[in-house]
Short mmCIF file of C-alpha atoms in Angstrom, two decimals:
data_model
loop_
_atom_site.label_atom_id
_atom_site.label_comp_id
_atom_site.label_asym_id
_atom_site.label_seq_id
_atom_site.Cartn_x
_atom_site.Cartn_y
_atom_site.Cartn_z
CA ASP Z 1 169.03 35.74 110.68
CA ARG Z 2 170.17 39.41 111.28
CA PRO Z 3 170.73 40.90 114.92
CA TYR Z 4 167.93 43.44 115.79
CA ARG Z 5 168.05 47.17 114.66
CA LYS Z 6 166.89 50.10 116.25
CA CYS Z 7 163.25 50.98 115.06
CA ALA Z 8 164.21 54.40 114.47
CA ARG Z 9 166.44 53.27 111.67
CA ILE Z 10 163.88 50.98 110.05
CA VAL Z 11 161.41 53.72 110.00
CA GLY Z 12 163.65 56.31 108.58
CA ASP Z 13 164.73 53.63 105.73
CA THR Z 14 161.10 52.94 105.13
CA MET Z 15 160.11 56.45 104.61
CA GLY Z 16 163.27 57.36 102.66
CA LYS Z 17 163.21 54.55 100.30
CA TYR Z 18 159.72 53.17 99.80
CA HIS Z 19 156.83 54.92 101.80
CA PRO Z 20 156.85 58.73 102.27
CA HIS Z 21 154.34 59.10 104.95
CA GLY Z 22 154.82 60.18 108.41
CA ASP Z 23 156.86 58.34 110.64
CA SER Z 24 154.28 57.75 113.30
CA SER Z 25 152.30 56.00 111.20
CA ILE Z 26 154.80 53.93 109.95
CA TYR Z 27 156.18 52.95 113.21
CA GLU Z 28 152.45 52.36 114.41
CA ALA Z 29 152.19 49.48 111.73
CA LEU Z 30 155.56 48.18 112.75
CA VAL Z 31 154.04 47.77 115.97
CA VAL Z 32 150.93 46.43 115.31
CA MET Z 33 152.72 43.59 112.93
CA SER Z 34 154.49 42.65 116.33
CA GLN Z 35 151.80 42.23 118.50
CA ASP Z 36 150.58 38.81 119.12
CA PHE Z 37 147.35 39.48 120.56
CA LYS Z 38 146.35 41.72 117.47
CA LYS Z 39 147.73 39.29 114.59
CA GLY Z 40 147.79 35.58 114.90
CA LEU Z 41 150.87 35.45 113.03
CA PRO Z 42 153.22 38.22 114.02
CA LEU Z 43 155.78 39.22 111.00
CA VAL Z 44 157.85 41.48 113.27
CA ASP Z 45 160.21 40.14 116.13
CA GLY Z 46 159.83 43.16 118.22
CA HIS Z 47 162.79 43.81 121.30
CA GLY Z 48 161.65 46.12 124.19
CA ASN Z 49 158.35 47.53 125.15
CA PHE Z 50 155.56 47.01 122.14
CA GLY Z 51 152.70 47.96 123.78
CA SER Z 52 149.87 45.56 125.85
CA ILE Z 53 146.65 43.98 125.11
CA GLU Z 54 145.06 46.75 127.72
CA GLY Z 55 145.93 49.39 125.26
CA ASP Z 56 149.19 50.73 126.81
CA GLY Z 57 151.27 52.17 123.51
CA ALA Z 58 154.80 51.04 122.50
CA ALA Z 59 157.73 52.87 123.57
CA ALA Z 60 159.09 55.44 121.57
CA MET Z 61 161.01 54.19 118.17
CA ARG Z 62 164.53 55.21 119.51
CA TYR Z 63 164.16 52.59 122.19
CA THR Z 64 162.56 49.83 120.77
CA GLU Z 65 164.31 47.22 118.13
CA ALA Z 66 163.10 44.80 115.76
CA ARG Z 67 163.78 42.44 113.16
CA LEU Z 68 161.93 40.08 110.68
CA GLN Z 69 160.23 36.92 112.16
CA LYS Z 70 161.51 33.79 110.24
CA VAL Z 71 157.84 33.09 109.11
CA SER Z 72 158.12 36.60 107.23
CA GLU Z 73 161.01 35.32 105.34
CA GLU Z 74 160.01 32.24 104.46
CA ALA Z 75 156.64 32.61 103.42
CA LEU Z 76 156.27 36.27 102.35
CA LEU Z 77 159.61 36.93 100.66
CA ALA Z 78 161.11 33.51 99.48
CA ASP Z 79 162.38 33.38 96.08
CA LEU Z 80 162.29 37.07 95.42
CA ASP Z 81 165.89 36.65 93.78
CA LYS Z 82 164.24 34.26 91.07
CA ASP Z 83 161.94 36.94 89.22
CA VAL Z 84 159.16 35.67 90.66
CA VAL Z 85 157.56 39.25 90.62
CA ASP Z 86 157.97 42.57 88.98
CA PHE Z 87 160.18 44.76 90.34
CA VAL Z 88 159.10 48.42 90.02
CA PRO Z 89 160.52 51.99 90.64
CA ASN Z 90 159.76 53.45 94.02
CA PHE Z 91 158.21 57.16 94.85
CA ASP Z 92 161.47 58.98 93.30
CA GLU Z 93 162.67 56.29 90.77
CA THR Z 94 165.69 55.85 93.13
CA GLU Z 95 165.15 52.07 94.08
CA LYS Z 96 163.32 49.24 92.83
CA GLU Z 97 160.60 47.79 95.11
CA PRO Z 98 158.66 44.30 94.35
CA GLY Z 99 154.84 45.47 92.82
CA VAL Z 100 153.85 42.77 95.38
CA LEU Z 101 155.23 40.17 97.46
CA PRO Z 102 155.59 36.39 96.40
CA ALA Z 103 153.54 35.35 99.30
CA ARG Z 104 153.23 31.83 99.70
CA ILE Z 105 150.31 31.89 102.39
CA PRO Z 106 146.97 34.14 101.87
CA HIS Z 107 148.36 36.72 104.44
CA LEU Z 108 144.95 38.63 103.88
CA LEU Z 109 142.92 35.88 105.52
CA ILE Z 110 145.57 34.72 108.16
CA ASN Z 111 146.34 37.77 109.65
CA GLY Z 112 143.07 39.73 108.55
CA ALA Z 113 142.85 43.38 107.23
CA GLU Z 114 141.38 46.34 108.42
CA GLY Z 115 141.47 50.03 106.63
CA ILE Z 116 139.77 52.82 105.35
CA ALA Z 117 140.21 54.33 102.01
CA VAL Z 118 138.14 57.10 100.09
CA GLY Z 119 134.78 56.03 99.76
CA MET Z 120 135.62 52.55 100.73
CA SER Z 121 136.65 50.39 103.91
CA THR Z 122 137.64 46.64 104.41
CA SER Z 123 137.36 44.54 107.53
CA ILE Z 124 138.51 41.12 107.22
CA PRO Z 125 138.90 38.69 110.11
CA PRO Z 126 142.07 36.86 110.89
CA HIS Z 127 141.91 32.82 110.45
CA ASN Z 128 144.09 29.88 111.46
CA LEU Z 129 146.97 29.31 109.20
CA GLY Z 130 147.19 25.50 109.47
CA GLU Z 131 143.21 25.28 108.55
CA THR Z 132 143.58 28.17 105.81
CA ILE Z 133 146.61 25.95 104.17
CA ASP Z 134 144.20 22.85 104.03
CA ALA Z 135 141.56 24.38 102.53
CA ILE Z 136 143.60 26.04 100.21
CA SER Z 137 145.36 22.17 99.30
CA ALA Z 138 141.71 20.64 99.37
CA TYR Z 139 140.81 23.24 96.93
CA MET Z 140 143.64 22.95 94.61
CA LYS Z 141 142.68 19.03 94.25
CA ASN Z 142 139.24 19.98 94.19
CA PRO Z 143 138.18 23.59 92.60
CA ASP Z 144 134.36 22.57 92.44
CA MET Z 145 134.45 23.16 96.31
CA THR Z 146 131.59 25.29 97.72
CA VAL Z 147 132.07 27.81 100.42
CA GLU Z 148 130.18 25.20 102.81
CA ASP Z 149 132.76 22.58 102.20
CA LEU Z 150 135.85 25.18 102.54
CA LEU Z 151 134.01 25.76 106.09
CA GLU Z 152 134.17 22.24 107.05
CA ILE Z 153 138.04 22.74 106.88
CA MET Z 154 138.37 26.14 108.10
CA PRO Z 155 135.13 26.57 110.32
CA GLY Z 156 135.52 30.10 110.96
CA PRO Z 157 137.64 33.35 112.18
CA ASP Z 158 140.24 32.39 114.66
CA PHE Z 159 141.00 35.56 116.77
CA PRO Z 160 144.35 35.71 118.05
CA THR Z 161 142.43 36.59 121.67
CA GLY Z 162 140.46 33.42 121.65
CA GLY Z 163 136.69 33.97 122.43
CA ILE Z 164 133.55 31.93 121.07
CA VAL Z 165 131.92 32.92 117.69
CA THR Z 166 128.27 32.40 118.49
CA ASN Z 167 126.37 32.51 115.00
CA LYS Z 168 127.94 29.46 113.46
CA ASP Z 169 124.45 29.20 111.25
CA GLU Z 170 125.23 32.73 109.57
CA LEU Z 171 128.67 32.21 108.57
CA ALA Z 172 128.27 30.45 105.61
CA GLN Z 173 126.22 33.48 104.10
CA ILE Z 174 129.01 35.82 105.45
CA TYR Z 175 131.65 33.93 103.60
CA LYS Z 176 129.37 33.53 100.55
CA THR Z 177 128.54 37.03 100.34
CA GLY Z 178 131.77 38.96 101.98
CA SER Z 179 129.67 40.79 104.23
CA GLY Z 180 127.83 40.37 107.48
CA LYS Z 181 128.19 40.69 111.17
CA ILE Z 182 130.38 37.82 113.27
CA LYS Z 183 129.08 37.55 116.99
CA ILE Z 184 131.85 37.28 119.70
CA ARG Z 185 132.01 36.58 123.35
CA GLY Z 186 134.41 36.22 125.90
CA LYS Z 187 135.18 33.27 127.46
CA VAL Z 188 133.80 32.85 131.27
CA GLU Z 189 134.16 30.36 133.93
CA VAL Z 190 132.50 30.01 137.20
CA GLU Z 191 135.03 29.44 140.31
CA LYS Z 192 133.77 28.09 143.86
CA VAL Z 193 135.57 30.05 146.56
CA LYS Z 194 135.79 29.49 150.16
CA GLY Z 195 132.61 30.18 152.17
CA GLY Z 196 130.27 29.13 149.88
CA LYS Z 197 130.70 31.78 147.52
CA GLU Z 198 131.31 31.97 143.78
CA GLN Z 199 133.22 34.19 141.42
CA ILE Z 200 133.19 34.71 137.62
CA VAL Z 201 136.38 34.81 135.79
CA ILE Z 202 136.88 36.21 132.55
CA THR Z 203 139.65 34.27 130.47
CA GLU Z 204 139.21 35.46 126.84
CA ILE Z 205 137.96 38.58 125.54
CA PRO Z 206 136.48 39.50 122.38
CA TYR Z 207 138.89 40.66 119.54
CA THR Z 208 136.99 43.97 119.50
CA MET Z 209 137.61 44.69 123.25
CA ILE Z 210 141.66 44.79 123.06
CA GLY Z 211 143.02 48.32 123.96
CA ALA Z 212 140.86 51.01 125.92
CA ASN Z 213 137.87 48.70 125.41
CA ILE Z 214 138.96 46.74 128.44
CA GLY Z 215 139.33 49.68 130.64
CA LYS Z 216 135.78 50.75 129.81
CA PHE Z 217 134.38 47.25 129.74
CA LEU Z 218 135.60 47.42 133.69
CA ASN Z 219 133.98 50.84 134.06
CA ASP Z 220 130.48 49.48 132.79
CA ILE Z 221 130.59 46.81 135.40
CA GLY Z 222 131.12 49.15 137.93
CA THR Z 223 128.26 51.02 136.40
CA LEU Z 224 125.75 48.26 136.63
CA VAL Z 225 126.63 47.96 140.34
CA GLU Z 226 126.24 51.89 140.93
CA THR Z 227 123.15 52.03 139.36
CA LYS Z 228 121.64 48.98 140.73
CA LYS Z 229 121.10 46.87 138.18
CA THR Z 230 122.81 44.14 139.92
CA THR Z 231 123.57 43.79 143.43
CA ASP Z 232 125.43 40.45 143.09
CA ILE Z 233 128.84 41.64 142.34
CA VAL Z 234 130.94 42.44 145.65
CA ASP Z 235 134.38 43.22 143.79
CA ILE Z 236 135.90 43.41 140.61
CA THR Z 237 139.72 42.69 140.03
CA ASN Z 238 141.93 42.63 136.96
CA GLN Z 239 144.33 40.27 137.48
CA SER Z 240 145.53 40.03 133.71
CA SER Z 241 149.27 39.41 133.21
CA LYS Z 242 151.85 38.47 130.45
CA GLU Z 243 150.39 34.89 130.91
CA GLY Z 244 146.83 36.21 129.49
CA ILE Z 245 143.64 37.83 130.57
CA ARG Z 246 142.08 37.08 133.96
CA ILE Z 247 139.13 39.36 135.14
CA VAL Z 248 137.63 38.44 138.21
CA LEU Z 249 134.21 39.36 139.68
CA GLU Z 250 133.41 38.12 143.34
CA LEU Z 251 129.90 37.51 143.86
CA ARG Z 252 127.90 37.65 146.87
CA LYS Z 253 126.86 34.48 148.61
CA GLY Z 254 123.74 32.85 146.61
CA ALA Z 255 124.02 34.98 143.66
CA ASP Z 256 122.67 33.36 140.55
CA ALA Z 257 125.91 33.30 138.31
CA GLU Z 258 124.21 32.21 135.10
CA ASN Z 259 121.95 35.14 135.38
CA LEU Z 260 124.51 37.61 135.54
CA ILE Z 261 126.60 36.26 132.68
CA ASN Z 262 123.76 36.85 130.39
CA MET Z 263 123.64 40.25 131.83
CA LEU Z 264 127.16 40.80 131.16
CA TYR Z 265 126.48 39.68 127.87
CA LYS Z 266 123.73 42.02 126.81
CA LYS Z 267 124.99 45.03 128.59
CA THR Z 268 128.50 45.01 128.33
CA ARG Z 269 131.11 44.47 125.37
CA LEU Z 270 131.65 40.77 126.61
CA GLU Z 271 129.69 40.31 123.74
CA ASP Z 272 130.46 42.04 120.39
CA THR Z 273 130.20 42.14 116.80
CA PHE Z 274 132.98 41.94 114.61
CA GLY Z 275 131.55 43.59 111.02
CA VAL Z 276 133.14 41.73 108.07
CA ASN Z 277 133.36 43.19 104.72
CA MET Z 278 135.91 41.47 102.63
CA LEU Z 279 137.06 44.23 100.23
CA ALA Z 280 140.40 43.44 98.43
CA VAL Z 281 142.57 44.63 95.51
CA ALA Z 282 141.83 42.05 93.07
CA ASP Z 283 143.36 42.22 89.36
CA GLU Z 284 143.83 45.94 90.40
CA LYS Z 285 140.09 46.99 91.09
CA PRO Z 286 138.93 46.82 94.49
CA GLU Z 287 135.87 44.13 94.99
CA THR Z 288 134.19 42.58 97.78
CA LEU Z 289 134.93 38.93 97.48
CA SER Z 290 133.66 35.57 98.82
CA LEU Z 291 135.99 33.22 100.82
CA LYS Z 292 136.30 30.97 97.93
CA GLN Z 293 137.07 33.94 95.48
CA ILE Z 294 139.99 35.02 97.85
CA ILE Z 295 141.50 31.21 97.43
CA GLU Z 296 141.17 31.06 93.74
CA HIS Z 297 142.99 34.39 93.54
CA HIS Z 298 145.62 33.13 95.95
CA VAL Z 299 145.89 30.00 94.06
CA ASP Z 300 146.06 31.72 90.58
CA PHE Z 301 149.16 33.86 92.04
CA GLN Z 302 150.57 30.89 93.25
CA PHE Z 303 150.73 29.04 90.00
CA ASP Z 304 151.96 32.27 88.38
CA VAL Z 305 154.87 32.68 90.91
CA ALA Z 306 155.79 28.98 90.46
CA THR Z 307 155.84 29.51 86.91
CA ARG Z 308 158.26 32.36 86.99
CA LYS Z 309 160.10 30.35 89.57
CA TYR Z 310 160.77 27.48 87.74
CA THR Z 311 160.95 29.19 84.14
CA SER Z 312 164.10 30.95 86.03
CA LEU Z 313 165.47 27.61 87.58
CA LEU Z 314 165.14 25.89 84.24
CA THR Z 315 166.94 28.47 82.16
CA LYS Z 316 169.74 28.57 84.57
CA GLU Z 317 170.36 24.90 84.74
CA GLN Z 318 170.16 25.02 80.58
CA GLU Z 319 172.86 27.69 80.78
CA ASN Z 320 174.90 25.26 83.35
CA ARG Z 321 174.32 22.02 80.77
CA GLU Z 322 175.45 24.01 77.83
CA ILE Z 323 178.90 24.96 80.03
CA GLN Z 324 179.45 21.58 81.11
CA GLU Z 325 178.83 20.17 77.60
CA GLY Z 326 181.25 22.44 76.50
CA LEU Z 327 183.98 21.63 79.34
CA ILE Z 328 183.53 17.58 78.71
CA GLN Z 329 183.93 18.08 74.91
CA ALA Z 330 186.98 20.25 75.31
CA CYS Z 331 188.64 17.67 77.62
CA ASP Z 332 188.37 15.28 74.57
CA VAL Z 333 190.30 17.66 72.40
CA ILE Z 334 192.37 19.44 75.13
CA ASP Z 335 195.89 18.79 73.38
CA LEU Z 336 194.27 20.76 70.24
CA ILE Z 337 193.18 23.48 72.42
CA ILE Z 338 196.27 23.77 74.16
CA GLU Z 339 197.97 24.11 70.76
CA ILE Z 340 195.84 26.65 69.31
CA LEU Z 341 196.55 28.70 72.94
CA ARG Z 342 199.88 28.55 72.25
CA GLY Z 343 200.08 29.65 68.75
CA SER Z 344 197.75 32.55 69.06
CA LYS Z 345 198.38 36.17 69.76
CA SER Z 346 195.12 37.51 71.50
CA ARG Z 347 192.08 35.85 73.40
CA GLU Z 348 190.09 37.28 70.52
CA GLN Z 349 192.02 34.93 68.16
CA VAL Z 350 191.39 31.77 70.65
CA LYS Z 351 187.70 32.49 70.71
CA ASN Z 352 187.04 33.06 66.99
CA CYS Z 353 188.92 29.79 66.43
CA LEU Z 354 186.84 27.89 69.24
CA VAL Z 355 183.40 29.31 67.85
CA ARG Z 356 183.42 29.61 64.00
CA GLY Z 357 186.97 27.34 63.42
CA GLU Z 358 188.85 30.39 62.16
CA THR Z 359 192.68 29.38 62.21
CA GLU Z 360 193.95 32.57 60.53
CA GLY Z 361 196.87 34.00 62.37
CA ILE Z 362 197.29 30.97 64.25
CA ARG Z 363 200.70 29.09 64.35
CA ILE Z 364 199.44 25.35 64.45
CA LYS Z 365 202.30 22.81 63.95
CA THR Z 366 200.63 20.03 61.55
CA LYS Z 367 198.01 19.91 59.21
CA THR Z 368 195.90 17.35 61.08
CA SER Z 369 195.57 19.90 63.71
CA GLN Z 370 194.91 22.76 61.31
CA ARG Z 371 192.11 20.36 59.70
CA GLN Z 372 190.89 19.67 63.43
CA ALA Z 373 190.62 23.17 64.42
CA SER Z 374 188.83 24.60 61.44
CA LYS Z 375 186.08 22.29 62.59
CA LEU Z 376 185.48 23.87 66.11
CA ARG Z 377 182.00 24.58 66.72
CA PHE Z 378 181.72 25.62 70.40
CA THR Z 379 179.19 28.37 71.74
CA GLU Z 380 180.09 31.52 72.84
CA ARG Z 381 179.35 30.65 76.31
CA GLN Z 382 181.13 27.20 76.10
CA ALA Z 383 184.39 29.09 74.82
CA ALA Z 384 184.47 31.69 77.46
CA ALA Z 385 184.15 28.78 79.99
CA ILE Z 386 187.06 26.82 78.59
CA LEU Z 387 188.71 30.07 78.09
CA ASP Z 388 188.29 30.70 81.92
CA MET Z 389 188.85 26.84 82.67
CA ARG Z 390 191.60 26.18 85.44
CA LEU Z 391 194.38 23.44 84.57
CA TYR Z 392 193.62 21.56 87.78
CA LYS Z 393 190.10 20.78 86.11
CA LEU Z 394 192.24 18.24 84.00
CA ILE Z 395 192.60 15.77 86.70
CA GLY Z 396 190.94 12.31 86.59
CA LEU Z 397 188.89 13.26 89.57
CA GLU Z 398 187.83 16.44 88.32
CA ILE Z 399 186.59 15.29 84.89
CA GLN Z 400 184.43 12.52 86.75
CA THR Z 401 183.03 15.18 89.19
CA LEU Z 402 181.87 17.42 86.05
CA MET Z 403 180.15 13.89 84.38
CA GLU Z 404 178.41 13.74 87.81
CA GLU Z 405 177.41 17.38 87.93
CA HIS Z 406 176.07 17.04 84.15
CA GLU Z 407 173.88 14.17 85.41
CA GLU Z 408 172.66 16.12 88.09
CA THR Z 409 172.03 19.16 85.55
CA LEU Z 410 170.00 17.01 83.31
CA LYS Z 411 167.49 15.68 85.87
CA LYS Z 412 166.94 18.91 87.36
CA ILE Z 413 166.02 20.21 84.03
CA ALA Z 414 163.84 16.95 83.33
CA ARG Z 415 161.83 18.07 87.04
CA TYR Z 416 161.49 21.48 86.24
CA GLU Z 417 160.20 20.89 82.77
CA ASP Z 418 157.42 18.54 84.11
CA ILE Z 419 156.62 20.83 86.75
CA LEU Z 420 156.13 23.63 84.05
CA ASN Z 421 154.57 21.37 81.59
CA ASN Z 422 152.07 19.37 83.96
CA TYR Z 423 149.26 21.02 86.32
CA ASP Z 424 149.56 18.14 89.09
CA SER Z 425 153.47 18.42 89.38
CA MET Z 426 153.08 22.24 89.57
CA ALA Z 427 150.13 21.74 92.24
CA ASP Z 428 152.29 19.04 94.20
CA VAL Z 429 155.12 21.76 94.61
CA ILE Z 430 152.94 24.26 95.60
CA ILE Z 431 151.19 22.12 98.26
CA THR Z 432 154.38 20.49 99.61
CA ASP Z 433 155.53 24.16 100.52
CA LEU Z 434 152.58 24.98 101.95
CA LYS Z 435 152.71 21.75 104.31
CA LYS Z 436 156.39 22.63 105.25
CA ILE Z 437 155.23 26.04 106.30
CA LYS Z 438 152.32 24.45 108.19
CA LYS Z 439 154.21 21.98 110.03
CA GLU Z 440 156.63 24.86 111.30
CA TYR Z 441 154.45 27.64 112.02
CA ALA Z 442 150.63 26.41 112.33
CA LYS Z 443 149.29 26.66 115.94
CA PRO Z 444 146.05 25.16 117.45
CA ARG Z 445 142.71 27.16 117.00
CA LYS Z 446 141.93 29.56 119.72
CA THR Z 447 138.62 30.83 118.92
CA ALA Z 448 135.95 28.39 119.56
CA VAL Z 449 132.79 28.19 116.89
CA GLU Z 450 129.50 27.29 118.53
#
């Protein structure tokens, strides 16, 4: 909900406040988070040239601008003000930063992850947001689900570039062990053209081909023609645009298209493998996790965040209740309170009278009022609220509004206590939140699993 800011400013703030790395690596991360061909759920809304699927780099950070996507705000940063995660000092202890973001979605599965650390690496494929949310909801209702049951709901990876996963039988084993190889192919169509000829059109490419590998793929086809491995291809054109990939191979008359497609799968990167190694930091230790374990960890985290959120909300409402009850009680003895105020020399004196019934040094006209004043026992918080109360609050309608607010507060307290003390109520709240995210941001699946 903010205007776009220059990426150079964002990178500078990041480096100075949170992350003392090189500016180019920070900008690179920002760029990748905005590219919809690399991330199924982009987290950054980029404005300007942020590179292309064919490997063109983004413009320099002084030219481009960015801001957060709405989904980042709602699914990764919501409730940060409700003490849901611990804040830790940054690298030079001049700022505080959240130790971990209160993510409502398992970003690790949805956008995948790849990275290399000392002595270990990780490679997690991206998945479909809607399917992942459905799998989590199902797991929360039945924690005994197996990996096979989960794969009924989320059948496998969903790459932003589409394509076809061809080793469906091996997926269960890959997701159980957290490692293996997924075979992906590009999507190929055969079109008839005039003169009885055919052309092969590639409309989706394997995820591993994005970037410079598209150029390499075209060169590989050129090499097949030059080395006479095939004589069926007459012309190659790359007609890809912002609408999507379209690589056209024109065939000579009478060519066997099926045979040629199989050759392309075998000899080029039109069929490729995506190495899966689901290594993640779980409970502060690196561990290779199965699909079910990632979901388990995510659900445990959701319960932890929800517990902290509703504890924080409950405390706030309990404070409200205390103040409201004090004001309601004060309205009943307002004449006495005005008498005490007029007979006192300082705020402290009035406060002591309201909290502990001390009337020494206060000029109170009648013995009855003196007796009533000595019985006053408001809490510190209530006394402060009474002293800050404005006179217009004594109008009949205002008192009525106060009573209604009090009713509302009692309802909220009952609801928050129910959520905190009841597993099913908390699970319902978490599932409802997930459904909202799914309804707003889920997209149809792009990758076929065959």
